[in-house]
Short mmCIF file of C-alpha atoms in Angstrom, two decimals:
data_model
loop_
_atom_site.label_atom_id
_atom_site.label_comp_id
_atom_site.label_asym_id
_atom_site.label_seq_id
_atom_site.Cartn_x
_atom_site.Cartn_y
_atom_site.Cartn_z
CA MET A 114 81.29 107.81 86.40
CA ALA A 115 84.48 107.15 88.39
CA VAL A 116 84.99 103.77 86.70
CA GLY A 117 84.78 105.41 83.28
CA ILE A 118 87.33 108.03 84.27
CA LEU A 119 89.71 105.35 85.52
CA MET A 120 89.15 103.21 82.41
CA THR A 121 90.24 106.16 80.28
CA THR A 122 93.11 107.28 82.52
CA PHE A 123 94.66 103.84 82.97
CA ARG A 124 93.41 102.29 79.70
CA ALA A 125 91.98 99.52 81.83
CA ASP A 126 89.01 97.22 81.40
CA ARG A 127 85.91 97.67 83.53
CA GLU A 128 86.87 95.03 86.10
CA THR A 129 90.33 96.49 86.68
CA ALA A 130 88.99 100.05 86.79
CA PHE A 131 86.54 99.03 89.52
CA ALA A 132 89.23 97.21 91.50
CA LEU A 133 91.36 100.37 91.78
CA PRO A 134 88.99 102.48 93.90
CA ARG A 135 87.90 99.39 95.85
CA SER A 136 91.47 98.63 96.94
CA THR A 137 92.15 102.32 97.54
CA SER A 138 89.13 102.55 99.82
CA MET A 139 90.40 99.60 101.86
CA THR A 140 93.91 101.06 102.08
CA LEU A 141 92.63 104.45 103.21
CA SER A 142 89.85 103.05 105.42
CA ALA A 143 87.47 105.24 103.44
CA THR A 144 84.14 104.39 101.90
CA LEU A 145 84.04 103.41 98.25
CA ARG A 146 81.58 106.25 97.76
CA ASP A 147 84.09 108.81 99.07
CA VAL A 148 86.88 107.43 96.87
CA ALA A 149 84.61 107.44 93.82
CA GLY A 150 83.60 111.02 94.60
CA GLU A 151 87.24 112.05 94.75
CA VAL A 152 87.89 110.40 91.38
CA ALA A 153 84.86 112.12 89.87
CA ASP A 154 85.92 115.52 91.28
CA THR A 155 89.66 115.36 90.55
CA GLY A 156 90.11 112.64 87.94
CA ALA A 157 92.62 110.88 90.17
CA LEU A 158 92.64 108.33 92.95
CA PRO A 159 93.29 109.77 96.41
CA VAL A 160 96.71 108.99 97.81
CA PRO A 161 97.37 108.04 101.41
CA ARG A 162 98.99 110.68 103.53
CA PRO A 163 102.17 109.61 105.28
CA SER A 164 101.58 108.93 108.94
CA ARG A 165 103.20 111.22 111.45
CA ARG A 166 105.45 109.43 113.82
CA PRO A 167 106.61 111.12 117.02
#
Protein backbone atom coordinates (compact mmCIF):
# COMPACT_ATOMS: atom_id res chain seq x y z
CA MET A 1 0.00 0.00 0.00
CA ALA A 2 2.77 2.46 0.94
CA VAL A 3 4.62 1.82 -2.32
CA GLY A 4 1.49 2.62 -4.32
CA ILE A 5 0.99 5.86 -2.41
CA LEU A 6 4.59 6.88 -3.06
CA MET A 7 4.34 5.88 -6.74
CA THR A 8 1.39 8.24 -7.10
CA THR A 9 2.82 11.05 -4.98
CA PHE A 10 6.25 11.12 -6.61
CA ARG A 11 5.22 9.73 -10.01
CA ALA A 12 7.91 7.12 -9.51
CA ASP A 13 8.30 3.57 -10.73
CA ARG A 14 7.92 0.67 -8.32
CA GLU A 15 11.64 0.26 -7.68
CA THR A 16 12.15 3.93 -6.83
CA ALA A 17 9.00 4.05 -4.70
CA PHE A 18 10.30 1.12 -2.64
CA ALA A 19 13.75 2.68 -2.26
CA LEU A 20 12.31 5.81 -0.63
CA PRO A 21 10.93 4.22 2.56
CA ARG A 22 13.90 1.83 2.70
CA SER A 23 16.41 4.69 2.78
CA THR A 24 14.19 6.67 5.15
CA SER A 25 14.08 3.74 7.56
CA MET A 26 17.88 3.56 7.56
CA THR A 27 18.22 7.31 8.08
CA LEU A 28 15.76 7.32 10.98
CA SER A 29 16.94 3.99 12.44
CA ALA A 30 13.33 2.86 12.22
CA THR A 31 11.90 -0.35 10.89
CA LEU A 32 10.67 -0.43 7.31
CA ARG A 33 7.32 -1.55 8.69
CA ASP A 34 7.03 1.59 10.84
CA VAL A 35 7.96 3.86 7.93
CA ALA A 36 5.47 2.11 5.64
CA GLY A 37 2.79 2.48 8.31
CA GLU A 38 3.47 6.19 8.53
CA VAL A 39 3.18 6.52 4.76
CA ALA A 40 -0.08 4.55 4.76
CA ASP A 41 -1.50 6.68 7.61
CA THR A 42 -0.36 10.13 6.45
CA GLY A 43 0.49 9.78 2.77
CA ALA A 44 3.97 11.17 3.41
CA LEU A 45 7.38 9.91 4.40
CA PRO A 46 8.37 10.69 7.99
CA VAL A 47 11.00 13.38 8.34
CA PRO A 48 13.87 13.23 10.78
CA ARG A 49 13.62 15.51 13.76
CA PRO A 50 16.56 17.82 14.28
CA SER A 51 18.80 16.63 17.07
CA ARG A 52 19.00 18.73 20.19
CA ARG A 53 22.47 19.84 20.96
CA PRO A 54 23.32 21.21 24.40
